[in-house]
Amino acid sequence: MCGIIAGVNGSFMAHALIDGLRKLEYRGYDSAGIAVLGERIKVRRAVGPVDQLELLLRDRPADGSIGIAHTRWATHGKPSEINAHPHVHDGIAVVQNGIIENHQELRRELIAAGHSFLSETDTEVIPHLIVEELARSSDLVSAIRRAAARMRGRYSIAVLDKRDRDTIVTLHMGSSLVIGRGNNGAWVASDDVALTDRVTDIASIEEGDIAILKRSEIKILDKKGTVVDREWAPVEESQSTTASTEWPDHTRREIDEQPTAVATTLRNLANLDIPECLVNADRIQIVACGSSYYAGMLARRWFEELAHIRVDLEIASELSTRPMLDTDKTAAILISQSGETADTIAALDLLEANSVPTVAIVNVARSQLARRADYFWPTSAGREIGVAATKTFVSQFTAIAQLALRVARLKGEVSISRAVELQAELCRLPSSIRNIFGCEAQARDIASRIKTSESCLFLGRGADYASAAEGALKLKELSYIHAEAYPAGELKHGPIAVIADGLPVIACASRGPTLEKTLSNLAEVKARGAYTVLITERGELECDAADDVIRVPQASPFIAPILHVVAMQFLAYHTSSQLGLDVDKPRNLAKSVTVE
Ligand code: AGP
């Protein structure tokens, strides 16, 4: 949520910052801005995507030898030029990612001390606080540290001081920062993707660290002020963040990349040790948000039915709202694509405080979650740029299934033949997914029927309810159509009241004991005028209750729900593109949700 990049390279800073912002745009894209320092600080800010900022710079060029830049996902104050970062006061320019929770209180104190503000943002208090602290001593680093002591929240900042043309100071207070060095100077960014073309080595800095960036030197101070070194690694081959011409957008490409994502995830997990805490656990607490939470719902079946371990699921932001009881013999699994989701990291803090061992299933190895959890069980989907999770979701499912199966085997809870059967099915998953690509034309047709609907329901039972929930999330994220998922049996307890002529109802129904009941529920809504779509496996099944049937390859009830999800990704994707929306960057969203 919000992306920051800053650098000290001696020249042509604006171009480099714009290039970095483009790569960070997936973190927020309602406005963007830069501040560069040459003879003086020049600030340029524009509402909308980075393209708008670039256009502004063509009209009103600004350049310098050092600079800071920001792409925004609004928290305090609507997207506007005045609310866009950087915020400047008395020669101190600041960009921030995160939230300053006590900003109102600080604003009141500063106003009482004679300061005045231009924007509605929480960030604007930061340059004012730094200037106030600089009045006590002219050392920027100490002033930033003292200003930070007055602020609450998770955030990271980069600061530029007009009096020093060779230094950027950056502070990590809970929102990730990576620093980079190479022939092009010293750099810092929210994410290494913004730096890989610019530097040769990268290091993640830790919470509480201040990094002082000069063109030929980077100094890191930990929270106690001690000079420390962090682990530097050569940059990995940069993954393109610009959509290839072969695909209309990133999301479509990422849907196509799913077979490879699954195969790579399986390969990379093959020799990894199983976290012992799961084998010894009587209870597993799964914690995640959004799509990752729905992957957790799918995980429940694998752990409960195969490993016979009770699973409790919690949305990460809800974990702290209830007392944590009976943590003895509990192990936690935290699932996250980015590994930077603030709610999930807050849940990790809580679990750690309660001495619960943690396993992180994460796609970004350098992320906070991957580095901080007791065990890291990676998904290997490659970088996902489209804001809606697609290939990372199927990779999460794959990683979870693999983990549960191996825990079940180690505990002796599943027979060798059953385990071999399920493993073979998992290994066939890439080809099963490829097979679903054949249903794209049908999904496009159904999309043309639902695209004008105001609302849409998704139904399923058990694991099918988890895939229905993910299908509903994909549709609402990408098409802005209100979509809700219900356990199919729950519909008659109230939600059926909303069924009206033509309302689309999409049911996921795997073969198994719940199939017939779900079909009956679909018949009930069809009888009340709904337009009904059934997603199920290929076979003999005839279903009068469905106006349209999308058939995915035959699979066991353990695997089928993930195949249903792929079919619904196509549905959401085509609904969005037929509505002419930005599939990669849906309104109001950001890829990495780094605020609570
Ligand atoms: C998925 O399509 C969404 N963009 C969103 O729900 C996402 O899954 C959620 O914010 C969690 O993110 P994470 O996996 O990076 O923790």
Coordinates of C-alpha atoms and ligand atoms in Angstrom, one line a residue:
M1 CA 0.0 0.0 0.0
C2 CA 1.9 3.0 -1.3
G3 CA 5.3 2.5 -2.8
I4 CA 8.3 4.6 -2.1
I5 CA 11.6 4.9 -3.9
A6 CA 14.5 7.2 -3.3
G7 CA 18.1 7.5 -4.4
V8 CA 21.3 9.3 -4.5
N9 CA 23.0 8.9 -7.8
G10 CA 24.4 12.3 -8.8
S11 CA 22.3 13.0 -11.9
F12 CA 19.1 12.5 -13.9
M13 CA 17.2 11.5 -10.8
A14 CA 13.7 12.2 -12.1
H15 CA 13.8 9.6 -14.9
A16 CA 15.1 6.9 -12.6
L17 CA 12.4 7.7 -10.0
I18 CA 9.6 7.5 -12.6
D19 CA 10.9 4.2 -13.8
G20 CA 11.0 2.9 -10.2
L21 CA 7.5 4.3 -9.5
R22 CA 6.1 2.4 -12.5
K23 CA 7.4 -0.8 -11.0
L24 CA 5.8 0.0 -7.6
E25 CA 2.5 1.2 -9.1
Y26 CA 0.8 -2.1 -8.2
R27 CA 1.1 -1.0 -4.5
G28 CA -1.2 2.0 -5.1
Y29 CA -2.1 4.1 -8.0
D30 CA -4.3 7.0 -7.1
S31 CA -1.6 9.7 -7.3
A32 CA 2.2 10.0 -7.5
G33 CA 4.9 12.5 -6.9
I34 CA 8.6 13.2 -6.7
A35 CA 10.9 15.7 -4.9
V36 CA 14.3 16.1 -6.4
L37 CA 17.2 18.2 -5.1
G38 CA 19.4 20.3 -7.4
E39 CA 19.9 23.9 -6.6
R40 CA 16.7 23.7 -4.6
I41 CA 13.9 21.2 -3.9
K42 CA 11.5 20.7 -6.8
V43 CA 8.3 18.9 -6.2
R44 CA 6.0 17.5 -8.8
R45 CA 2.7 15.7 -8.0
A46 CA -0.1 14.5 -10.1
V47 CA -3.4 12.7 -9.5
G48 CA -3.8 9.3 -11.3
P49 CA -1.3 6.8 -12.4
V50 CA 2.4 7.5 -12.9
D51 CA 1.8 8.3 -16.6
Q52 CA 0.2 11.6 -15.4
L53 CA 3.2 12.5 -13.4
E54 CA 5.4 11.8 -16.3
L55 CA 3.3 14.1 -18.5
L56 CA 3.6 16.8 -15.8
L57 CA 7.3 16.5 -15.8
R58 CA 7.4 17.0 -19.6
D59 CA 5.6 20.3 -19.1
R60 CA 7.4 21.3 -15.9
P61 CA 10.8 19.5 -15.9
A62 CA 12.5 19.0 -12.6
D63 CA 15.8 17.1 -12.0
G64 CA 18.5 16.8 -9.5
S65 CA 21.2 14.5 -8.0
I66 CA 19.0 13.0 -5.3
G67 CA 15.3 12.4 -5.0
I68 CA 12.4 10.7 -3.3
A69 CA 9.2 9.5 -4.9
H70 CA 5.9 7.9 -4.0
T71 CA 2.9 6.2 -5.5
R72 CA -0.2 6.5 -3.3
W73 CA -3.1 4.4 -2.0
A74 CA -5.1 7.0 -0.1
T75 CA -5.6 6.5 3.6
H76 CA -6.2 10.0 5.0
G77 CA -7.6 12.4 2.5
K78 CA -8.9 11.8 -1.0
P79 CA -6.7 11.3 -4.0
S80 CA -5.7 14.9 -5.0
E81 CA -2.5 16.8 -5.9
I82 CA -2.4 18.4 -2.5
N83 CA -2.6 15.1 -0.7
A84 CA -0.1 13.4 -2.9
H85 CA 3.4 12.8 -1.5
P86 CA 6.1 14.1 -1.1
H87 CA 5.1 16.5 1.7
V88 CA 7.5 19.3 2.3
H89 CA 8.1 21.7 5.2
D90 CA 10.9 24.1 5.6
G91 CA 13.3 22.3 3.3
I92 CA 12.5 18.8 4.6
A93 CA 10.6 16.5 2.1
V94 CA 9.1 13.2 3.1
V95 CA 7.4 10.2 1.5
Q96 CA 5.7 7.7 3.7
N97 CA 4.2 4.2 3.4
G98 CA 2.0 3.1 6.2
I99 CA -0.1 5.0 8.8
I100 CA 0.7 7.4 11.5
E101 CA -2.0 6.5 13.9
N102 CA -1.8 9.4 16.3
H103 CA -1.5 12.0 13.5
Q104 CA -4.5 14.0 14.6
E105 CA -3.1 14.5 18.1
L106 CA 0.3 15.4 16.6
R107 CA -1.4 17.8 14.2
R108 CA -3.1 19.5 17.1
E109 CA 0.1 19.9 19.0
L110 CA 1.9 21.3 16.0
I111 CA -0.8 23.7 15.2
A112 CA -0.7 24.9 18.8
A113 CA 3.0 25.5 18.3
G114 CA 2.4 27.6 15.2
H115 CA 2.6 25.1 12.4
S116 CA 0.0 25.1 9.6
F117 CA -0.9 22.3 7.2
L118 CA -1.8 22.1 3.6
S119 CA -3.1 18.6 3.2
E120 CA -5.5 16.2 4.9
T121 CA -2.8 13.5 5.2
D122 CA -1.3 11.8 8.2
T123 CA 2.1 12.1 6.5
E124 CA 2.3 15.9 6.5
V125 CA 2.9 15.9 10.3
I126 CA 6.3 14.1 9.7
P127 CA 8.3 17.0 8.0
H128 CA 6.8 19.3 10.6
L129 CA 7.9 17.1 13.5
I130 CA 11.4 16.7 11.9
V131 CA 11.8 20.5 11.5
E132 CA 10.7 21.0 15.2
E133 CA 13.3 18.4 16.3
L134 CA 16.0 19.9 14.0
A135 CA 15.6 23.1 16.0
R136 CA 16.9 21.2 19.0
S137 CA 19.9 19.9 17.2
S138 CA 20.8 20.2 13.6
D139 CA 21.5 16.4 13.2
L140 CA 18.9 15.0 10.7
V141 CA 19.3 11.4 11.9
S142 CA 18.7 12.3 15.5
A143 CA 15.8 14.6 14.6
I144 CA 14.2 11.7 12.6
R145 CA 14.7 9.4 15.5
R146 CA 13.1 11.8 18.0
A147 CA 10.2 12.6 15.6
A148 CA 9.6 8.8 15.3
A149 CA 9.5 8.5 19.1
R150 CA 6.4 10.8 18.9
M151 CA 4.6 8.8 16.2
R152 CA 2.6 5.6 16.5
G153 CA 1.9 3.1 13.8
R154 CA 3.6 1.0 11.2
Y155 CA 5.3 2.9 8.5
S156 CA 8.4 3.6 6.6
I157 CA 9.8 7.0 5.4
A158 CA 12.4 8.5 3.1
V159 CA 13.6 12.0 3.9
L160 CA 15.4 14.5 1.9
D161 CA 16.9 17.7 3.4
K162 CA 17.6 20.7 1.1
R163 CA 20.8 21.4 3.1
D164 CA 22.4 18.2 2.1
R165 CA 22.7 17.3 -1.6
D166 CA 24.3 13.9 -1.0
T167 CA 22.1 12.2 1.6
I168 CA 18.8 10.5 1.9
V169 CA 17.8 9.1 5.3
T170 CA 15.2 6.4 5.5
L171 CA 13.5 4.8 8.5
H172 CA 11.8 1.4 8.7
M173 CA 9.1 1.3 11.4
G174 CA 7.2 -1.8 10.3
S175 CA 6.6 -1.3 6.5
S176 CA 9.3 -3.1 4.5
L177 CA 12.2 -1.3 2.9
V178 CA 15.0 -2.7 0.8
I179 CA 18.2 -0.9 0.1
G180 CA 20.4 -1.3 -3.0
R181 CA 23.9 -0.3 -4.0
G182 CA 25.9 -0.4 -7.3
N183 CA 27.5 1.8 -9.8
N184 CA 24.3 3.9 -10.0
G185 CA 24.6 5.1 -6.4
A186 CA 22.5 4.2 -3.3
W187 CA 18.8 3.4 -3.4
V188 CA 15.9 2.5 -1.2
A189 CA 12.5 1.2 -2.1
S190 CA 9.4 -0.5 -0.7
D191 CA 10.1 -3.5 -2.9
D192 CA 13.2 -4.9 -4.6
V193 CA 11.4 -4.9 -8.0
A194 CA 11.9 -1.2 -8.2
L195 CA 15.7 -1.5 -7.8
T196 CA 16.8 -4.7 -9.6
D197 CA 17.7 -2.9 -12.9
R198 CA 19.6 -0.2 -11.0
V199 CA 21.7 -1.9 -8.4
T200 CA 24.0 -4.9 -8.0
D201 CA 23.3 -5.8 -4.4
I202 CA 20.2 -5.6 -2.2
A203 CA 19.6 -5.9 1.5
S204 CA 16.4 -5.8 3.5
I205 CA 16.6 -3.5 6.5
E206 CA 14.9 -4.4 9.8
E207 CA 12.2 -2.7 11.8
G208 CA 13.7 0.2 13.7
D209 CA 16.7 0.6 11.3
I210 CA 17.7 4.0 9.9
A211 CA 19.7 3.8 6.7
I212 CA 21.8 6.8 5.6
L213 CA 22.3 6.7 1.9
K214 CA 25.1 8.6 0.2
R215 CA 26.3 8.1 -3.3
S216 CA 29.2 5.9 -2.4
E217 CA 28.3 4.7 1.0
I218 CA 25.3 3.3 2.9
K219 CA 25.3 3.3 6.7
I220 CA 22.7 1.4 8.7
L221 CA 21.9 2.1 12.4
D222 CA 19.7 -0.3 14.3
K223 CA 17.1 0.9 16.8
K224 CA 19.7 1.4 19.5
G225 CA 21.8 3.6 17.1
T226 CA 24.5 1.0 16.7
V227 CA 26.1 0.7 13.2
V228 CA 25.1 -2.7 11.8
D229 CA 25.4 -4.6 8.6
R230 CA 22.4 -6.3 7.1
E231 CA 22.7 -9.3 4.8
W232 CA 23.5 -8.2 1.2
A233 CA 22.6 -10.4 -1.7
P234 CA 23.3 -10.0 -5.4
V235 CA 20.1 -9.0 -7.3
E236 CA 18.2 -11.8 -8.8
E237 CA 17.3 -11.6 -12.5
S238 CA 14.7 -8.9 -12.8
Q239 CA 11.2 -10.1 -13.6
S240 CA 9.5 -7.9 -16.1
T241 CA 6.7 -5.8 -14.7
T242 CA 5.5 -4.5 -18.0
A243 CA 2.9 -6.6 -19.7
S244 CA 4.1 -8.6 -22.7
T245 CA 2.5 -7.9 -26.0
E246 CA 1.5 -11.6 -26.1
W247 CA -1.1 -10.9 -23.5
P248 CA -3.5 -8.0 -23.1
D249 CA -2.5 -7.4 -19.5
H250 CA -0.7 -8.9 -16.5
T251 CA -3.7 -10.7 -15.1
R252 CA -4.4 -12.7 -18.3
R253 CA -0.8 -13.7 -18.4
E254 CA -0.8 -14.7 -14.8
I255 CA -3.9 -16.9 -15.4
D256 CA -2.0 -18.6 -18.2
E257 CA 1.1 -19.0 -15.9
Q258 CA -0.8 -21.1 -13.4
P259 CA 0.3 -24.5 -14.6
T260 CA 4.0 -23.4 -14.4
A261 CA 3.4 -21.8 -11.0
V262 CA 2.0 -25.1 -9.6
A263 CA 4.8 -27.2 -11.1
T264 CA 7.5 -24.9 -9.7
T265 CA 5.9 -24.8 -6.3
L266 CA 5.8 -28.6 -6.1
R267 CA 9.4 -28.9 -7.3
N268 CA 10.7 -26.3 -4.8
L269 CA 9.0 -28.0 -1.9
A270 CA 10.1 -31.5 -2.7
N271 CA 13.2 -31.5 -0.5
L272 CA 12.1 -29.1 2.2
D273 CA 11.9 -30.3 5.8
I274 CA 8.4 -30.5 7.3
P275 CA 7.9 -28.0 10.2
E276 CA 8.0 -30.2 13.2
C277 CA 5.5 -28.0 15.1
L278 CA 2.8 -29.1 12.7
V279 CA 3.5 -32.8 13.2
N280 CA 3.3 -32.3 17.0
A281 CA 0.2 -30.1 16.9
D282 CA -3.2 -31.0 18.2
R283 CA -4.6 -27.8 16.6
I284 CA -3.6 -25.6 13.7
Q285 CA -4.6 -21.9 13.7
I286 CA -4.7 -20.6 10.1
V287 CA -4.5 -16.9 9.7
A288 CA -4.7 -14.9 6.4
C289 CA -6.7 -12.2 4.5
G290 CA -8.6 -12.1 1.3
S291 CA -7.8 -14.7 -1.2
S292 CA -5.1 -16.1 1.1
Y293 CA -7.8 -16.7 3.7
Y294 CA -9.9 -18.6 1.1
A295 CA -6.8 -20.7 0.4
G296 CA -6.8 -21.3 4.1
M297 CA -10.4 -22.5 3.9
L298 CA -9.3 -25.1 1.3
A299 CA -6.4 -26.1 3.6
R300 CA -8.7 -27.0 6.4
R301 CA -10.1 -30.0 4.5
W302 CA -6.5 -31.3 3.8
F303 CA -5.3 -31.1 7.4
E304 CA -8.5 -32.3 9.0
E305 CA -9.4 -35.2 6.7
L306 CA -5.9 -36.4 6.0
A307 CA -3.7 -35.4 9.0
H308 CA -6.6 -35.5 11.5
I309 CA -5.6 -32.2 13.1
R310 CA -8.3 -29.8 14.1
V311 CA -8.0 -26.5 12.2
D312 CA -9.3 -23.1 13.3
L313 CA -9.4 -20.3 10.7
E314 CA -9.3 -16.7 11.4
I315 CA -9.2 -13.5 9.2
A316 CA -5.9 -11.9 10.3
S317 CA -7.5 -8.6 11.3
E318 CA -9.9 -10.5 13.6
L319 CA -7.3 -12.5 15.5
S320 CA -6.7 -9.9 18.1
T321 CA -10.4 -9.3 18.8
R322 CA -10.7 -12.6 20.7
P323 CA -8.7 -14.0 23.6
M324 CA -6.2 -16.5 22.5
L325 CA -7.2 -19.6 24.5
D326 CA -5.6 -23.1 24.6
T327 CA -2.4 -22.3 22.7
D328 CA -0.8 -25.4 24.1
K329 CA 0.1 -27.8 21.2
T330 CA -1.1 -25.2 18.7
A331 CA 0.9 -24.3 15.6
A332 CA -0.1 -21.4 13.3
I333 CA 0.0 -21.2 9.5
L334 CA 0.0 -17.7 8.1
I335 CA -0.7 -17.5 4.4
S336 CA 0.2 -14.5 2.3
Q337 CA 1.2 -13.8 -1.3
S338 CA 3.2 -10.7 -0.4
G339 CA 4.3 -11.5 3.1
E340 CA 3.9 -7.8 3.8
T341 CA 0.2 -7.6 4.7
A342 CA 0.0 -5.5 7.8
D343 CA -3.0 -7.5 9.3
T344 CA -1.1 -10.8 8.9
I345 CA 2.1 -9.3 10.4
A346 CA 0.1 -8.0 13.4
A347 CA -1.3 -11.6 13.8
L348 CA 2.3 -12.9 13.7
D349 CA 3.2 -10.5 16.5
L350 CA 0.3 -11.8 18.5
L351 CA 1.1 -15.4 17.9
E352 CA 4.8 -14.8 18.8
A353 CA 3.8 -13.1 22.0
N354 CA 1.7 -16.2 22.9
S355 CA 4.7 -18.5 22.0
V356 CA 2.8 -20.2 19.2
P357 CA 5.2 -21.6 16.6
T358 CA 4.5 -20.2 13.1
V359 CA 4.8 -21.4 9.6
A360 CA 4.6 -18.8 6.8
I361 CA 3.3 -19.8 3.3
V362 CA 4.5 -16.9 1.3
N363 CA 5.4 -16.1 -2.3
V364 CA 8.0 -13.4 -1.6
A365 CA 11.0 -14.9 0.1
R366 CA 12.5 -11.5 1.1
S367 CA 9.2 -10.4 2.8
Q368 CA 8.8 -9.8 6.5
L369 CA 6.6 -12.7 7.1
A370 CA 8.9 -15.2 5.3
R371 CA 11.9 -13.9 7.3
R372 CA 10.2 -13.7 10.7
A373 CA 8.1 -16.8 10.9
D374 CA 9.7 -19.9 12.5
Y375 CA 9.3 -21.9 9.3
F376 CA 9.0 -20.6 5.7
W377 CA 7.1 -22.9 3.3
P378 CA 7.4 -21.1 -0.1
T379 CA 5.1 -20.8 -2.9
S380 CA 6.9 -20.3 -6.2
A381 CA 4.4 -18.5 -8.5
G382 CA 6.9 -15.8 -9.5
R383 CA 6.1 -12.2 -9.2
E384 CA 2.4 -11.4 -9.5
I385 CA 1.6 -7.9 -10.8
G386 CA -2.2 -8.1 -11.4
V387 CA -3.8 -6.9 -8.2
A388 CA -6.2 -9.8 -8.1
A389 CA -4.5 -13.0 -6.9
T390 CA -4.6 -15.8 -9.5
K391 CA -1.4 -17.8 -9.9
T392 CA -0.4 -17.1 -6.3
F393 CA -3.8 -18.5 -5.1
V394 CA -3.3 -21.9 -7.0
S395 CA 0.3 -22.0 -5.7
Q396 CA -0.9 -21.5 -2.1
F397 CA -3.3 -24.3 -2.6
T398 CA -0.5 -26.5 -4.0
A399 CA 1.8 -25.7 -1.1
I400 CA -0.8 -26.3 1.5
A401 CA -1.9 -29.6 0.0
Q402 CA 1.7 -30.7 -0.2
L403 CA 2.3 -29.7 3.4
A404 CA -0.8 -31.4 4.7
L405 CA -0.1 -34.6 2.8
R406 CA 3.4 -34.8 4.1
V407 CA 2.3 -34.1 7.7
A408 CA -0.3 -36.8 7.4
R409 CA 2.2 -39.3 6.1
L410 CA 4.7 -38.5 8.9
K411 CA 2.0 -38.9 11.5
G412 CA 0.9 -42.2 9.8
E413 CA -2.6 -40.9 9.4
V414 CA -2.9 -41.6 5.7
S415 CA -2.1 -44.9 3.9
I416 CA 0.8 -45.0 1.5
S417 CA -1.6 -45.8 -1.4
R418 CA -3.9 -42.9 -0.6
A419 CA -1.0 -40.5 -0.3
V420 CA 0.5 -41.7 -3.6
E421 CA -2.9 -41.3 -5.3
L422 CA -3.3 -37.7 -4.0
Q423 CA 0.3 -36.8 -4.8
A424 CA -0.2 -38.0 -8.4
E425 CA -3.3 -35.8 -8.6
L426 CA -1.3 -32.9 -7.4
C427 CA 1.3 -33.6 -10.0
R428 CA -1.4 -33.7 -12.7
L429 CA -2.7 -30.3 -11.5
P430 CA -0.8 -28.3 -14.1
S431 CA -2.3 -30.3 -16.9
S432 CA -5.7 -30.2 -15.4
I433 CA -5.5 -26.4 -15.2
R434 CA -4.3 -26.3 -18.8
N435 CA -7.3 -28.3 -19.7
I436 CA -9.7 -25.8 -18.2
F437 CA -8.3 -23.1 -20.5
G438 CA -10.7 -24.8 -23.0
C439 CA -13.6 -23.4 -21.1
E440 CA -12.6 -19.8 -21.6
A441 CA -14.9 -19.1 -24.6
Q442 CA -17.8 -20.4 -22.5
A443 CA -16.8 -18.2 -19.5
R444 CA -16.7 -15.2 -21.9
D445 CA -20.3 -15.9 -23.0
I446 CA -21.5 -16.2 -19.5
A447 CA -19.6 -13.0 -18.7
S448 CA -21.6 -11.2 -21.4
R449 CA -24.8 -12.3 -19.6
I450 CA -23.8 -11.2 -16.1
K451 CA -21.9 -8.0 -16.9
T452 CA -24.9 -5.8 -16.5
S453 CA -26.1 -7.4 -13.3
E454 CA -25.9 -5.4 -10.1
S455 CA -25.4 -8.4 -8.0
C456 CA -24.3 -12.0 -8.2
L457 CA -24.4 -14.9 -5.7
F458 CA -22.0 -17.8 -5.4
L459 CA -22.8 -21.1 -3.7
G460 CA -21.0 -24.1 -2.4
R461 CA -20.7 -26.5 0.5
G462 CA -17.5 -27.4 2.4
A463 CA -14.4 -26.8 0.2
D464 CA -16.8 -25.8 -2.6
Y465 CA -17.9 -22.9 -0.4
A466 CA -14.2 -21.8 -0.2
S467 CA -13.9 -21.8 -3.9
A468 CA -17.3 -20.0 -4.3
A469 CA -16.0 -17.3 -1.9
E470 CA -12.8 -16.9 -4.0
G471 CA -15.0 -16.7 -7.2
A472 CA -17.1 -14.0 -5.6
L473 CA -14.1 -12.1 -4.5
K474 CA -12.6 -12.3 -8.0
L475 CA -15.8 -11.0 -9.6
K476 CA -16.2 -8.1 -7.2
E477 CA -12.6 -7.0 -7.4
L478 CA -12.4 -7.1 -11.1
S479 CA -15.9 -6.1 -12.3
Y480 CA -17.1 -4.0 -9.2
I481 CA -20.3 -6.1 -9.4
H482 CA -21.6 -6.8 -5.9
A483 CA -20.9 -10.5 -5.3
E484 CA -21.4 -12.7 -2.2
A485 CA -20.8 -16.3 -1.5
Y486 CA -23.0 -18.4 0.8
P487 CA -22.8 -21.9 2.0
A488 CA -25.4 -23.4 -0.3
G489 CA -27.5 -24.8 2.6
E490 CA -27.6 -21.4 4.3
L491 CA -29.4 -19.7 1.4
K492 CA -32.9 -20.7 2.6
H493 CA -32.2 -19.1 6.0
G494 CA -32.5 -15.6 4.6
P495 CA -30.4 -14.8 1.5
I496 CA -32.9 -16.4 -0.8
A497 CA -35.0 -13.3 -0.3
V498 CA -32.8 -11.4 -2.7
I499 CA -33.4 -13.8 -5.6
A500 CA -35.2 -12.0 -8.3
D501 CA -35.6 -12.6 -12.1
G502 CA -32.3 -12.9 -13.8
L503 CA -30.1 -12.7 -10.7
P504 CA -27.0 -14.7 -11.6
V505 CA -26.3 -17.5 -9.1
I506 CA -23.1 -19.5 -9.6
A507 CA -22.8 -22.9 -7.8
C508 CA -19.6 -24.8 -7.3
A509 CA -20.4 -28.5 -6.9
S510 CA -17.7 -31.2 -6.7
R511 CA -18.6 -34.8 -7.0
G512 CA -19.2 -36.2 -3.5
P513 CA -21.7 -36.4 -0.7
T514 CA -22.8 -32.7 -1.0
L515 CA -23.3 -32.7 -4.7
E516 CA -27.0 -33.5 -4.8
K517 CA -27.9 -31.1 -2.0
T518 CA -26.2 -28.2 -3.8
L519 CA -28.0 -29.1 -7.0
S520 CA -31.3 -28.9 -5.0
N521 CA -30.3 -25.5 -3.7
L522 CA -29.6 -24.4 -7.3
A523 CA -33.1 -25.7 -8.3
E524 CA -34.6 -23.7 -5.6
V525 CA -33.1 -20.4 -6.9
K526 CA -33.9 -21.3 -10.5
A527 CA -37.5 -21.8 -9.5
R528 CA -37.5 -18.2 -8.3
G529 CA -36.2 -16.8 -11.5
A530 CA -32.4 -16.8 -11.0
Y531 CA -30.0 -17.3 -14.0
T532 CA -28.1 -20.3 -12.8
V533 CA -24.6 -21.5 -13.6
L534 CA -23.1 -24.7 -12.4
I535 CA -19.4 -25.4 -12.2
T536 CA -18.7 -29.1 -11.8
E537 CA -16.6 -31.9 -13.2
R538 CA -17.0 -33.6 -16.5
G539 CA -19.1 -36.7 -16.6
E540 CA -22.6 -38.0 -16.9
L541 CA -24.2 -35.6 -14.6
E542 CA -27.3 -33.9 -16.1
C543 CA -28.6 -30.9 -14.3
D544 CA -31.9 -29.3 -15.1
A545 CA -31.3 -26.7 -12.4
A546 CA -28.5 -25.0 -14.4
D547 CA -29.0 -22.7 -17.3
D548 CA -25.3 -23.1 -18.1
V549 CA -22.8 -25.7 -17.0
I550 CA -19.0 -25.1 -16.9
R551 CA -17.3 -28.5 -16.8
V552 CA -13.7 -28.9 -15.5
P553 CA -11.6 -32.1 -15.7
Q554 CA -12.5 -35.0 -13.4
A555 CA -10.8 -34.7 -10.0
S556 CA -11.2 -35.9 -6.5
P557 CA -13.1 -33.7 -4.1
F558 CA -9.7 -32.6 -2.7
I559 CA -8.6 -31.1 -6.0
A560 CA -11.8 -30.2 -7.8
P561 CA -12.4 -26.9 -5.8
I562 CA -9.2 -25.4 -7.2
L563 CA -10.2 -26.2 -10.7
H564 CA -13.5 -24.5 -10.1
V565 CA -11.6 -21.4 -9.1
V566 CA -9.7 -21.3 -12.3
A567 CA -13.0 -21.4 -14.3
M568 CA -14.3 -18.5 -12.1
Q569 CA -11.1 -16.5 -12.8
F570 CA -12.0 -16.5 -16.5
L571 CA -15.5 -15.5 -15.6
A572 CA -14.3 -12.5 -13.6
Y573 CA -11.6 -11.6 -16.0
H574 CA -13.9 -11.5 -19.0
T575 CA -16.7 -9.6 -17.1
S576 CA -14.1 -7.0 -16.3
S577 CA -12.6 -6.7 -19.7
Q578 CA -16.1 -6.6 -21.4
L579 CA -16.9 -3.7 -19.1
G580 CA -13.8 -1.9 -20.3
L581 CA -12.2 -1.8 -16.8
D582 CA -8.6 -1.9 -15.8
V583 CA -8.2 -5.6 -15.0
D584 CA -4.7 -5.2 -13.5
K585 CA -5.5 -2.2 -11.3
P586 CA -9.0 -2.3 -10.1
R587 CA -10.3 0.8 -8.4
N588 CA -9.6 1.4 -4.7
L589 CA -7.3 -1.7 -4.4
A590 CA -3.6 -2.2 -4.0
K591 CA -1.5 -5.4 -4.3
S592 CA 0.3 -5.1 -1.0
V593 CA -2.0 -4.1 1.9
T594 CA 0.5 -2.6 4.4
V595 CA -2.0 -0.8 6.6
E596 CA -4.2 -2.3 9.3
Ligands
AGP1 C1 -6.8 -11.0 -3.8 O1 -7.3 -11.0 -5.1 C2 -6.8 -9.7 -3.2 N1 -6.0 -8.8 -4.0 C3 -6.6 -9.6 -1.7 O2 -7.7 -10.2 -1.1 C4 -5.4 -10.4 -1.1 O3 -5.5 -11.7 -1.2 C5 -5.2 -10.0 0.4 O4 -5.1 -8.6 0.5 C6 -4.1 -10.7 1.1 O5 -2.9 -10.4 0.5 P1 -1.6 -11.3 0.8 O6 -1.9 -12.6 0.3 O7 -0.5 -10.6 0.1 O8 -1.4 -11.3 2.3

